[in-house]
Coordinates of C-alpha atoms in Angstrom, one line a residue:
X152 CA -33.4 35.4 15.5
X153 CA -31.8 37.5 13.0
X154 CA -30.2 39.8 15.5
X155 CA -28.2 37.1 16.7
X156 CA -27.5 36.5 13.5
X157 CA -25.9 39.6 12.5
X158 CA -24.1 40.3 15.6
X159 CA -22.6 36.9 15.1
X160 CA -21.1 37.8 11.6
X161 CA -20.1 41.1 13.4
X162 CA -17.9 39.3 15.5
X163 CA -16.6 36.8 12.8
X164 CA -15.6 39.9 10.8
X165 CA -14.0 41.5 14.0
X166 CA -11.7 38.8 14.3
X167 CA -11.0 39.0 10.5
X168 CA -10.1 42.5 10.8
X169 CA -8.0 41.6 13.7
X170 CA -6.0 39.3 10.6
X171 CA -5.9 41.8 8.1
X172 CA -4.2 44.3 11.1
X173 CA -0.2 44.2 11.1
X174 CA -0.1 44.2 15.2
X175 CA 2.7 43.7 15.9
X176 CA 4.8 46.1 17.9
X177 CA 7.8 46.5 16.3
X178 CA 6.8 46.3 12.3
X179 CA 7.5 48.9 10.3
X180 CA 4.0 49.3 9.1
X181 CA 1.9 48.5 12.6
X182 CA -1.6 49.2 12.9
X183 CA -1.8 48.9 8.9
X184 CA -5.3 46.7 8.0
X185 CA -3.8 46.2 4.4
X186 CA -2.4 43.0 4.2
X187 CA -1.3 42.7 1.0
X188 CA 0.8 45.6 1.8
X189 CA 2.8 44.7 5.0
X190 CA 2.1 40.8 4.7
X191 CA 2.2 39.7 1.1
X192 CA 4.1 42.2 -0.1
X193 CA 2.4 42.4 -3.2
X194 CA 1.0 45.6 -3.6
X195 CA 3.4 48.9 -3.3
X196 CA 1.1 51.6 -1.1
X197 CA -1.0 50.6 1.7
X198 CA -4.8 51.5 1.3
X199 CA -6.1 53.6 3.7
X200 CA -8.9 53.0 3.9
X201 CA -8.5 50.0 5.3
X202 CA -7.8 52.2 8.6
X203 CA -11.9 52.2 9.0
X204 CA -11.6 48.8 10.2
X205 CA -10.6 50.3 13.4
X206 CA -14.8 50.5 14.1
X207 CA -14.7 46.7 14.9
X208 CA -12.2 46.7 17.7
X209 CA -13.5 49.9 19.0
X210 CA -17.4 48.8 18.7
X211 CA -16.5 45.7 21.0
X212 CA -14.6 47.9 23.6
X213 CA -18.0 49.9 23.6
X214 CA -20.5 46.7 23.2
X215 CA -19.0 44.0 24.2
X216 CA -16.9 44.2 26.9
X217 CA -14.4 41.4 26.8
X218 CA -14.5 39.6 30.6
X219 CA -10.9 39.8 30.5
X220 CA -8.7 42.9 31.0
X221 CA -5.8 40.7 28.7
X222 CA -8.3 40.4 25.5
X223 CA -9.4 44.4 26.2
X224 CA -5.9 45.4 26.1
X225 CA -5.4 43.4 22.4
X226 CA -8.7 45.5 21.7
X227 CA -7.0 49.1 22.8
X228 CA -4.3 48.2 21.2
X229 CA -5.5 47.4 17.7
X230 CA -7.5 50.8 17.7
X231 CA -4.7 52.8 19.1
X232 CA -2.5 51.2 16.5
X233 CA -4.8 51.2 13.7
X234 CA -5.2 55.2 14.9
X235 CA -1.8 56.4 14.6
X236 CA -0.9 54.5 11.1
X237 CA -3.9 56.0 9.5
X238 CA -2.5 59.4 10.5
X239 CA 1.7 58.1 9.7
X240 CA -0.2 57.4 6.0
X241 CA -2.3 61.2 6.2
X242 CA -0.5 63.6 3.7
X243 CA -0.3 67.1 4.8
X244 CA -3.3 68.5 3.5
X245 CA -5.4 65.8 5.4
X246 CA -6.3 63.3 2.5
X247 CA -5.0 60.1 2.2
X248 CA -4.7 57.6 -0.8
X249 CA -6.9 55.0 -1.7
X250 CA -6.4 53.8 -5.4
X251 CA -2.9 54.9 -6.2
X252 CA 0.1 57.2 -4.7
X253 CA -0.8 61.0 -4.4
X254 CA -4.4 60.2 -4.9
X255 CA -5.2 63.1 -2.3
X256 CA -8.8 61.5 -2.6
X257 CA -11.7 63.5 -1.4
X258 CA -13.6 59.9 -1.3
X259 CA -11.2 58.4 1.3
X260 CA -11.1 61.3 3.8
X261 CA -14.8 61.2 3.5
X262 CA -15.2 57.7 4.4
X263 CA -12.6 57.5 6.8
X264 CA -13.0 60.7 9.3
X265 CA -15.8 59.6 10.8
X266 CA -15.2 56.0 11.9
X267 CA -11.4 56.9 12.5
X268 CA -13.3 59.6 15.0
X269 CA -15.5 57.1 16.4
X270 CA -12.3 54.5 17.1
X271 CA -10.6 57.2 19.0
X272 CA -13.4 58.1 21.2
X273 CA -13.4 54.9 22.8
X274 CA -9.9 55.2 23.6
X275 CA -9.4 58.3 24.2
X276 CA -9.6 58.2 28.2
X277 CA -6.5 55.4 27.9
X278 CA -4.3 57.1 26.0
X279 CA -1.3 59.5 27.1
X280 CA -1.3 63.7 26.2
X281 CA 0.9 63.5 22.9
X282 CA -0.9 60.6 21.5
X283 CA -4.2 62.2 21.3
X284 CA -2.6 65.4 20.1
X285 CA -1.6 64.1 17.3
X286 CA -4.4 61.6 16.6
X287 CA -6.5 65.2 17.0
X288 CA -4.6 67.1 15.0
X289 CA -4.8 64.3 12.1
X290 CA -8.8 64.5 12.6
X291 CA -8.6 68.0 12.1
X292 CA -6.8 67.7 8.8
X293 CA -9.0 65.8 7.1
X294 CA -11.7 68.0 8.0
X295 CA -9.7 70.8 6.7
X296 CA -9.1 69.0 3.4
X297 CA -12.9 68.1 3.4
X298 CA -13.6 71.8 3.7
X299 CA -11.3 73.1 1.2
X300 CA -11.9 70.7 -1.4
X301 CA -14.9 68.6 -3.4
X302 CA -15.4 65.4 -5.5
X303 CA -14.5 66.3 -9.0
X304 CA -14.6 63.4 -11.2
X305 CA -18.7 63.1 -10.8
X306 CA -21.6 63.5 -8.7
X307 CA -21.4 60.3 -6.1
X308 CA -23.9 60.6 -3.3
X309 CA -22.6 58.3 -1.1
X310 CA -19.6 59.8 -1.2
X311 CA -21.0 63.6 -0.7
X312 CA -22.9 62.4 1.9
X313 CA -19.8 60.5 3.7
X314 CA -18.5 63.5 4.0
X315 CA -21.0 65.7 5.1
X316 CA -21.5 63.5 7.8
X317 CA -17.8 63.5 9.0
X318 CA -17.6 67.0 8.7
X319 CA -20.6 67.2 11.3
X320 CA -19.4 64.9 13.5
X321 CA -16.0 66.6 13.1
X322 CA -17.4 69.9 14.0
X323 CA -19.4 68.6 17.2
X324 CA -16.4 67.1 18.4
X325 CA -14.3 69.8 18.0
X326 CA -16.7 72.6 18.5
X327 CA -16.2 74.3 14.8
X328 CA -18.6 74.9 13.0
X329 CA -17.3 75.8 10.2
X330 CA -17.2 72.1 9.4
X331 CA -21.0 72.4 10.2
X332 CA -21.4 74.7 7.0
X333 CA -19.3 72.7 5.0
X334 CA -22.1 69.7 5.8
X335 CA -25.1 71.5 5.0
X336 CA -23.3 73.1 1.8
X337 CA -22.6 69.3 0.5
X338 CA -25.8 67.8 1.6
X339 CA -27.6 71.0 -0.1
X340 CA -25.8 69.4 -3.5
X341 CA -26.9 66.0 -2.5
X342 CA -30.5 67.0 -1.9
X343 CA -30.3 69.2 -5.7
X344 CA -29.2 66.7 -7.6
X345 CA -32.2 64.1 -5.8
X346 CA -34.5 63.0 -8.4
X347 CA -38.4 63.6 -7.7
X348 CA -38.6 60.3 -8.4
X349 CA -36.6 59.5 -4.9
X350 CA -33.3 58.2 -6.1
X351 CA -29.9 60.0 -5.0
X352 CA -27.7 60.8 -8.3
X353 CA -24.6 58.2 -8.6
X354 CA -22.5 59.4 -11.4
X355 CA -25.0 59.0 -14.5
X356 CA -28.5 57.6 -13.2
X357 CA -29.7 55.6 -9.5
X358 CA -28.3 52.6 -8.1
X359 CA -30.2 51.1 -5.2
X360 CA -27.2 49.2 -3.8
X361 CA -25.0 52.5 -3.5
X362 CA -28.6 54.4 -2.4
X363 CA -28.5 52.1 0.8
X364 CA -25.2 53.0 1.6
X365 CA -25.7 57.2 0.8
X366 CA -29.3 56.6 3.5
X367 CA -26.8 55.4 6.0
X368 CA -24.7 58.2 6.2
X369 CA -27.5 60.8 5.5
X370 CA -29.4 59.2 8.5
X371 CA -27.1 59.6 11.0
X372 CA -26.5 63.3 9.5
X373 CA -30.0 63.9 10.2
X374 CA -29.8 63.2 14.1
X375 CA -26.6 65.9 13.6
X376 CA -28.1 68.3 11.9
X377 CA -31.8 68.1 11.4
X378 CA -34.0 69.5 9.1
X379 CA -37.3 69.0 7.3
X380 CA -35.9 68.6 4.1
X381 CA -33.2 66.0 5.0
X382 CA -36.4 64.3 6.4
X383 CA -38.3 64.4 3.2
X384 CA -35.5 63.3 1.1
X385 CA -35.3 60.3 3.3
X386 CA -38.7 59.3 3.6
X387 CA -38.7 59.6 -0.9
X388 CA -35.6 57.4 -0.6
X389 CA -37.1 54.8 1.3
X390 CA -39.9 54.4 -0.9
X391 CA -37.9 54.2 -4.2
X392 CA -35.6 51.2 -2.3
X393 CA -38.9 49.3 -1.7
X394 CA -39.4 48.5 -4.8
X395 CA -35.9 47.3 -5.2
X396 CA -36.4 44.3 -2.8
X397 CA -36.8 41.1 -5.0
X398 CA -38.9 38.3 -3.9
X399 CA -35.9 36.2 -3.7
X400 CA -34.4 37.9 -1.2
X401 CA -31.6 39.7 -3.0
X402 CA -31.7 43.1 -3.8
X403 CA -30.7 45.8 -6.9
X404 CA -27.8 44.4 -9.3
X405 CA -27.2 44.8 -12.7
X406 CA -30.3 47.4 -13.7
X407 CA -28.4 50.3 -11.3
X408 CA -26.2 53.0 -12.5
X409 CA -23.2 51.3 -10.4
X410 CA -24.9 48.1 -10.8
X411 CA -24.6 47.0 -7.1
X412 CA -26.4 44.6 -4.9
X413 CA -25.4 45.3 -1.7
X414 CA -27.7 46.2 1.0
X415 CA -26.7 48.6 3.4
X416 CA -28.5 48.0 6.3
X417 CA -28.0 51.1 8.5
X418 CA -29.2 53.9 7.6
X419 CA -32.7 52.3 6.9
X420 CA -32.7 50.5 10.0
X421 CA -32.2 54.0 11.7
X422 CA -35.1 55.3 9.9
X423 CA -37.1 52.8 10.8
X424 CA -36.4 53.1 14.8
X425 CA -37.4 56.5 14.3
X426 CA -40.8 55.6 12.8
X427 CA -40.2 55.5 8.8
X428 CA -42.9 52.3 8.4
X429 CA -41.1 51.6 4.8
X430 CA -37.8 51.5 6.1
X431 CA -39.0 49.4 8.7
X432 CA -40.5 47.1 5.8
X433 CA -37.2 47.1 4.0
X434 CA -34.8 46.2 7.2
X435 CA -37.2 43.4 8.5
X436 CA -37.2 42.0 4.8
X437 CA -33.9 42.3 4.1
X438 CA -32.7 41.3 7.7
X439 CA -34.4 37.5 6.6
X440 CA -32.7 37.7 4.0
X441 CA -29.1 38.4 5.8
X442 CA -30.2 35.6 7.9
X443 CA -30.6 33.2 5.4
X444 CA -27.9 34.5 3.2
X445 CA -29.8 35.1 0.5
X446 CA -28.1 38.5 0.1
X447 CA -24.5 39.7 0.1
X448 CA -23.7 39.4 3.6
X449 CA -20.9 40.5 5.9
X450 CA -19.4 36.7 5.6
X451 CA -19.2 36.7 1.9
X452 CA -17.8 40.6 1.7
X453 CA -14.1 41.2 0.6
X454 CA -11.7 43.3 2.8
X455 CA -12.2 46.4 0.6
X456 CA -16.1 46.9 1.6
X457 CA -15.8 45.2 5.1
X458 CA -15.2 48.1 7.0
X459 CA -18.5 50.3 5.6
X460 CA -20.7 47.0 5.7
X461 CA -19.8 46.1 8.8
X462 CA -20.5 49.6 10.1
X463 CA -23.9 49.2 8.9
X464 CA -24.6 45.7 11.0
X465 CA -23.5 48.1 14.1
X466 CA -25.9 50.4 13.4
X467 CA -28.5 47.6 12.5
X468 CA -27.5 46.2 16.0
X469 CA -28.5 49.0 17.5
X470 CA -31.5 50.0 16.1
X471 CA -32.9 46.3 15.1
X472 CA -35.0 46.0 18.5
X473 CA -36.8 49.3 18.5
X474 CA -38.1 48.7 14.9
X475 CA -41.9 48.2 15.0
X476 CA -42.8 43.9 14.1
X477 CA -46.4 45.3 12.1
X478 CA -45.2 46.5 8.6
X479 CA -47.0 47.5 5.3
X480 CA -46.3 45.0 2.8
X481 CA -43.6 45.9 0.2
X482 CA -44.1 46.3 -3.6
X483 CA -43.3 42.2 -4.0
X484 CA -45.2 41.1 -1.5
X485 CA -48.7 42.9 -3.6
X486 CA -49.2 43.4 -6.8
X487 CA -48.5 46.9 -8.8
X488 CA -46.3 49.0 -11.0
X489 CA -44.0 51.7 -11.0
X490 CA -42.1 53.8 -13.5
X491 CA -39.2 55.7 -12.7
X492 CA -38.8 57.1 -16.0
X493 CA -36.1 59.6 -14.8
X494 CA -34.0 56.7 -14.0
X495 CA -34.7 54.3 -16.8
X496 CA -36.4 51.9 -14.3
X497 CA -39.7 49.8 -14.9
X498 CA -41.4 47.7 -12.2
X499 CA -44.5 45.4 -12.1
X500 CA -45.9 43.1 -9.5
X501 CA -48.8 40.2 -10.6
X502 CA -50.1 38.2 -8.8
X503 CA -47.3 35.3 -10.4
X504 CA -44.5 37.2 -11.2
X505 CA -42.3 40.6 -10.0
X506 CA -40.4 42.5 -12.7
X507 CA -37.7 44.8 -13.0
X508 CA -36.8 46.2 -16.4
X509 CA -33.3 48.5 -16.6
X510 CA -34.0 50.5 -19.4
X511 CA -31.4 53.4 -19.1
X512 CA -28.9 49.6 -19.0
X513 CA -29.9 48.7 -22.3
X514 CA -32.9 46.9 -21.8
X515 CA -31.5 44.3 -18.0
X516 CA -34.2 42.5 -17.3
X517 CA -34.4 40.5 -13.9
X518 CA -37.9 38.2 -13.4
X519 CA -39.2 36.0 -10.4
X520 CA -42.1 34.4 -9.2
X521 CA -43.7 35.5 -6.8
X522 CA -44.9 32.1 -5.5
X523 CA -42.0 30.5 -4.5
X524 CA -39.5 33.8 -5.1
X525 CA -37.4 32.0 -7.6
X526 CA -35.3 33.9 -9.9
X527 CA -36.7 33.0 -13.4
X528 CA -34.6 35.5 -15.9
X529 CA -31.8 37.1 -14.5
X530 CA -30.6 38.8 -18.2
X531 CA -28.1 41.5 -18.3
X532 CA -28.7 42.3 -22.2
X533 CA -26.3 41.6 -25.0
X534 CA -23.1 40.8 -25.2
X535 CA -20.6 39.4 -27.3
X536 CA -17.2 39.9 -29.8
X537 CA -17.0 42.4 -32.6
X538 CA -14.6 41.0 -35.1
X539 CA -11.6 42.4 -33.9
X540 CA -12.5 41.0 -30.4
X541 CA -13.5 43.8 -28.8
X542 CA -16.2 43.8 -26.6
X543 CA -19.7 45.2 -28.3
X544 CA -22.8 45.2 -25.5
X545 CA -26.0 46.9 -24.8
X546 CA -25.3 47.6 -21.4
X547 CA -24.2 51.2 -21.3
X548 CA -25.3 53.4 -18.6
X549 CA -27.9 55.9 -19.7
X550 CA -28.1 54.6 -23.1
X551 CA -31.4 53.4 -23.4
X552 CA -34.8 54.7 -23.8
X553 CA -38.3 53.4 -23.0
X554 CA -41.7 53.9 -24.2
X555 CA -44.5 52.7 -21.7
X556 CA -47.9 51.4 -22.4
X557 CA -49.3 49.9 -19.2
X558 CA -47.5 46.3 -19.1
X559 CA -45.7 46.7 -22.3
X560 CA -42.0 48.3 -21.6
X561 CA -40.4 49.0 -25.3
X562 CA -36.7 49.7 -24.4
X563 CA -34.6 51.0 -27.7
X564 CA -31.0 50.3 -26.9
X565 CA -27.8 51.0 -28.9
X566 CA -24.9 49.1 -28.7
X567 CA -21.5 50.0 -27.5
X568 CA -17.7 48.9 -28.0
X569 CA -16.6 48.8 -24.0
X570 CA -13.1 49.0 -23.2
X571 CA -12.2 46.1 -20.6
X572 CA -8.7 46.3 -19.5
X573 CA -6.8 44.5 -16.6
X574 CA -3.8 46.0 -14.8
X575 CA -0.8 45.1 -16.3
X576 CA 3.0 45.3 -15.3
X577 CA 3.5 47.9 -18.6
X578 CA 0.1 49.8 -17.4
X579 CA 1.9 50.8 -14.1
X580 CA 5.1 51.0 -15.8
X581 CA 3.3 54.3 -17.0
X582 CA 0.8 54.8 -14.2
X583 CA 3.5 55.0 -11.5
X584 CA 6.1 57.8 -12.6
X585 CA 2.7 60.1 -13.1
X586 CA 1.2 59.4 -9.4
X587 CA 5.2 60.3 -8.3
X588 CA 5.1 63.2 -10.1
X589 CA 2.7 65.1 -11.6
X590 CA -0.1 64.1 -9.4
X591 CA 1.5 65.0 -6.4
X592 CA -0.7 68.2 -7.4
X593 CA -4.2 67.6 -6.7
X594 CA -5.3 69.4 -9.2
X595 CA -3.9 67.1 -11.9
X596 CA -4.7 63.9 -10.0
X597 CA -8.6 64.9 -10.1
X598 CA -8.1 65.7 -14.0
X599 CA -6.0 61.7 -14.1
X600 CA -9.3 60.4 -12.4
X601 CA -11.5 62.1 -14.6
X602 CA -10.1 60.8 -17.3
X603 CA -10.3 57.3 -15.6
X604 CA -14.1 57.3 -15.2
X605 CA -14.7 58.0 -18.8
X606 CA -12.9 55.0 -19.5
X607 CA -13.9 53.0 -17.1
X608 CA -17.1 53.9 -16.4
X609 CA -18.9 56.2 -18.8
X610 CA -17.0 55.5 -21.6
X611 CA -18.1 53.4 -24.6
X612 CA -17.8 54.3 -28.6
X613 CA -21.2 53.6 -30.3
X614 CA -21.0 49.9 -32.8
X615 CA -23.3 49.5 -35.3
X616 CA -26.1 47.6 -33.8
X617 CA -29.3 48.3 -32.3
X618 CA -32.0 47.0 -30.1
X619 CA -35.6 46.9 -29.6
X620 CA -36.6 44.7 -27.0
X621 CA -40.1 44.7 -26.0
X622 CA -41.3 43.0 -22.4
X623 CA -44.8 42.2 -22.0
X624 CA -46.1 41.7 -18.6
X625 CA -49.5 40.1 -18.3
X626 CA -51.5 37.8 -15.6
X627 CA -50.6 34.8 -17.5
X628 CA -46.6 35.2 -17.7
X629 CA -44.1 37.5 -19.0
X630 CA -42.8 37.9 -22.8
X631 CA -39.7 39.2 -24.0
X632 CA -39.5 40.0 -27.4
X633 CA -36.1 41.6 -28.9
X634 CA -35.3 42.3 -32.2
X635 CA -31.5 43.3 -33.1
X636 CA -30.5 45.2 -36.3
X637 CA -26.8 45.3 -37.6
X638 CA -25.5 48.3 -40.4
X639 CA -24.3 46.8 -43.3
X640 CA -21.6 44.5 -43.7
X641 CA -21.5 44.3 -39.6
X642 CA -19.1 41.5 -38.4
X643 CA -19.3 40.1 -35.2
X644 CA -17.7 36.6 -33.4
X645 CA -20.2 36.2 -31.2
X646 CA -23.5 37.4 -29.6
X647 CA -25.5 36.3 -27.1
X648 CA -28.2 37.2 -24.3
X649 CA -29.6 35.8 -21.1
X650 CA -26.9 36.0 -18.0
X651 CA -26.3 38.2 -15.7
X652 CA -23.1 40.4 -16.2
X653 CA -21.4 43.9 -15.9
X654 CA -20.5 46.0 -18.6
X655 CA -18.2 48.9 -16.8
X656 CA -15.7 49.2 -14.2
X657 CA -17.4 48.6 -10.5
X658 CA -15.3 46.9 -7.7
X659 CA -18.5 46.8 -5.2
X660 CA -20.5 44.7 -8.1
X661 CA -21.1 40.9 -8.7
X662 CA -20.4 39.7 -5.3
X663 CA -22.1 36.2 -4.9
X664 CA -25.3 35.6 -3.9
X665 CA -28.0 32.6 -3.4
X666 CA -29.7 34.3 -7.0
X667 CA -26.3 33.5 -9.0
X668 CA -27.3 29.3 -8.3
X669 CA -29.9 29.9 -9.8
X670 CA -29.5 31.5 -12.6
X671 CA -26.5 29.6 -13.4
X672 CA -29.0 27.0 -14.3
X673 CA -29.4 29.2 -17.2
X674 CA -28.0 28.5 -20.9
X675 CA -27.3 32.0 -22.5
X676 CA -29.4 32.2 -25.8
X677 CA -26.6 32.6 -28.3
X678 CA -27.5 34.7 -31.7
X679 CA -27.1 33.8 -35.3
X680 CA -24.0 36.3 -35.9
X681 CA -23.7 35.3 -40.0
X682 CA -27.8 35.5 -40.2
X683 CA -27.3 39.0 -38.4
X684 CA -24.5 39.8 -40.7
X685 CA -26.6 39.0 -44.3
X686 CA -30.1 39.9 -42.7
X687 CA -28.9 43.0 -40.8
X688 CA -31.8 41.7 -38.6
X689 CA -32.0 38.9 -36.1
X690 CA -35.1 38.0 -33.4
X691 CA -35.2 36.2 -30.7
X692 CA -38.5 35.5 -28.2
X693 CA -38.7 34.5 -24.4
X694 CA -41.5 33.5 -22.5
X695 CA -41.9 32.8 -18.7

């Protein structure tokens, strides 16, 4: 039932990629899958990344073979086109932009070799001499440029292991294997920088949302380019993501690094044809829930993630019917605990209630019964208004720390003033003359986007508060217990806990799910800022 399912929304997305595509023939900008760029006008560089989009076109070439030779050529044509303005867009070196002019983004070329490769194969035999010259020699750049250069602004898995696994397939294709070495040296980095404890590194700590997507490339680079310890970092991953699958059918959030809830269906589905029994648990799980729509799904996805979520359903397609039906029951489908105390996350299971605690977040908490699988906390820590109006939370990345004593999680949190700006016409008044100039050398544009992450993402100046908030889990219910302290003569407009909510930077985060009706039901518990202020203490008590 829920293959039919996904390969429905597969072809609903298909045709919306087929929207998003400028095709037609005599546009200045055809084959682009930005709309906002050739259509609307609105934005002043096309996204290339958009170009993966070509996948969907091709994959129904492949898999679906239209009954008519009219609606196959509208197929060729939209890969073919979408082919040759992802190479018009290519700068010399081989990278391409994604978040501003001149980027030269290692990120993009990673993510979009591979499916750019797979678009062309299945058109290949149609097309004439010079056309697959240059599409070839474009696929050839970016492998160059993968080669050459690396990810400087942090450790991202999934993007390390994007590109390993273009640079694999781009050395099979082309029979080169220096690209080969250039895959094993970046999954080498990948598999150093995997913590015991099963989770792939995403900038500061582990995110299971972006871990789904890193499996799916690192799965496929496996059937490349094999090896035992590929194998054994997969099998670890899989059985950190277990526990990461909430009875309600959604999955991750707030409590990751990146704080993401997409599921990534691929690579685990992969796995699992090939005999991982956890992975298998995870897909069949999370394939209900895609079903149901209980999880981010291809139909509620925005253009910017369609192409790599899309890619995943594909891959679920094709490895949905050989996964096995028997599988072992996941963390919150029995009860236990687990502590990954490398990445700041708690989880326990009773027999009425499944917890996450996001400790290295400031103390997120996310609770649900396991009964019915409702979503009965769902509380991102503190937030509120310094009195200047500046945002002051506890949800900083890596800021807290927990002390464990069986079902008692004690999570000391500091606060932190987070800088939230919007773009602005002034912000690209000064934004734009750099990307034309100065980071036109990529060495300066990686040094821009360095700076951009502490900003955006790590960045944060410590305010004057604290937090100690205790969570007791017990077979009777679940307690949290926080108490907030304030320095002397601390002013704030506001305070309060109990919603969901995202405290940096991160596109891919807070996409809508069936969990966000629910816990919209949810009054935020608001905190007595002047009794804070004169007290330079202030509790406050849940229990579920």
């Amino acid at each position: 039932m829920w293959l039919a399912e996904v390969r429905a929304q597969v072809e609903r997305a298909c045709r919306r990629a087929l929207s998003e595509q400028n095709r037609d023939p005599h546009a200045p900008a055809h084959g682009c899958f930005d709309r906002r760029f050739w259509g609307w006008k609105l934005v002043d560089f096309p996204e290339a990344t958009f170009q993966r989009n070509v996948l969907l076109p091709a994959w129904l070439l492949r898999h679906a073979p239209p009954a008519g030779g009219a609606e196959r050529a509208v197929l060729a044509a939209s890969v073919r086109s979408g082919l040759a303005f992802a190479a018009s867009v290519q700068h010399a070196d081989g990278s391409w932009d994604q978040a501003f002019p001149h980027e030269h983004s290692f990120g993009a070329a990673a993510f979009l070799l591979h499916p750019l490769l797979a678009g062309y194969l299945a058109v290949r035999d149609e097309c004439g001499a010079a056309f697959r010259q240059g599409v070839e020699a474009a696929l050839r750049r970016a492998a160059d440029f993968l080669t050459a250069h690396g990810e400087e602004h942090g450790h991202i898995a999934n993007h390390l292991a994007g590109a390993a696994l273009s640079l694999a397939r781009a050395g099979a294709f082309f029979g080169d294997e220096r690209y080969g070495r250039r895959a094993d040296e970046l999954l080498a980095s990948i598999l150093a920088h995997q913590s015991p404890e099963g989770w792939f590194l995403e900038y500061l700590g582990a995110d299971p949302g972006y871990q789904t997507l890193c499996v799916y490339y690192l799965a496929q680079l496996r059937e490349l380019r094999p090896s035992a310890e590929l194998d054994a970092a997969l099998a670890r991953a899989a059985e950190f993501l277990a526990w990461f699958v909430h009875p309600d059918g959604s999955f991750g959030g707030e409590y990751g690094s990146r704080r993401t809830g997409v599921f990534y269906p691929g690579g685990l589905a992969l796995l699992a044809a090939r005999g991982n029994a956890t992975a298998a648990a995870i897909v069949r799980a999370m394939a209900a829930s895609i079903s149901a729509r209980r999880t981010v799904t291809l139909d509620g996805i925005d253009v910017a993630n369609l192409a790599p979520l899309s890619a995943n359903y594909l891959l679920l397609l094709e490895h949905g019917p050989h996964i096995a039906e028997a599988v072992p029951p996941l963390p919150r489908e029995r009860e236990g605990a687990a502590d990954f105390t490398a990445a700041g996350l708690h989880v326990r299971s009773t027999a009425r209630h499944y917890v996450v605690v996001g400790a290295s977040n400031g103390g997120v908490v996310k609770v649900f019964g396991r009964g019915d699988g409702r979503v009965l906390v769902n509380d991102g820590g503190y937030a509120g208004e310094d009195a200047r109006g500046g945002f002051v939370t506890t949800q900083g990345t890596g800021t807290g720390r927990a002390t464990v004593n069986g079902g008692e999680i004690t999570v000391d949190a500091p606060f932190q003033a987070v800088p939230r700006a919007l773009p602005s016409p002034g912000r690209f008044l000064v934004l734009r003359p750099v990307n034309l100039t100065l980071m036109r050398s990529v060495g300066l544009g990686n040094a821009v986007k360095r700076a951009l992450v502490r900003l955006l993402i790590s960045g944060g100046k410590p305010a004057p508060l604290s937090l100690r908030r205790t969570v007791r889990v017990a077979a009777e219910g679940v307690r949290i217990d926080d108490v907030l302290r304030a320095e002397k003569g601390t002013r704030l407009r506001s305070l309060e806990c109990g919603r969901p909510f995202v405290a940096i930077h991160m596109a891919s985060a807070r996409y809508f799910e069936s969990a966000d009706l629910a816990a919209a039901a949810f009054e935020p518990r608001p905190v007595d800022v002047e009794a804070l202020a004169r007290d330079g203490e202030a509790r406050a008590s849940l229990a579920v």
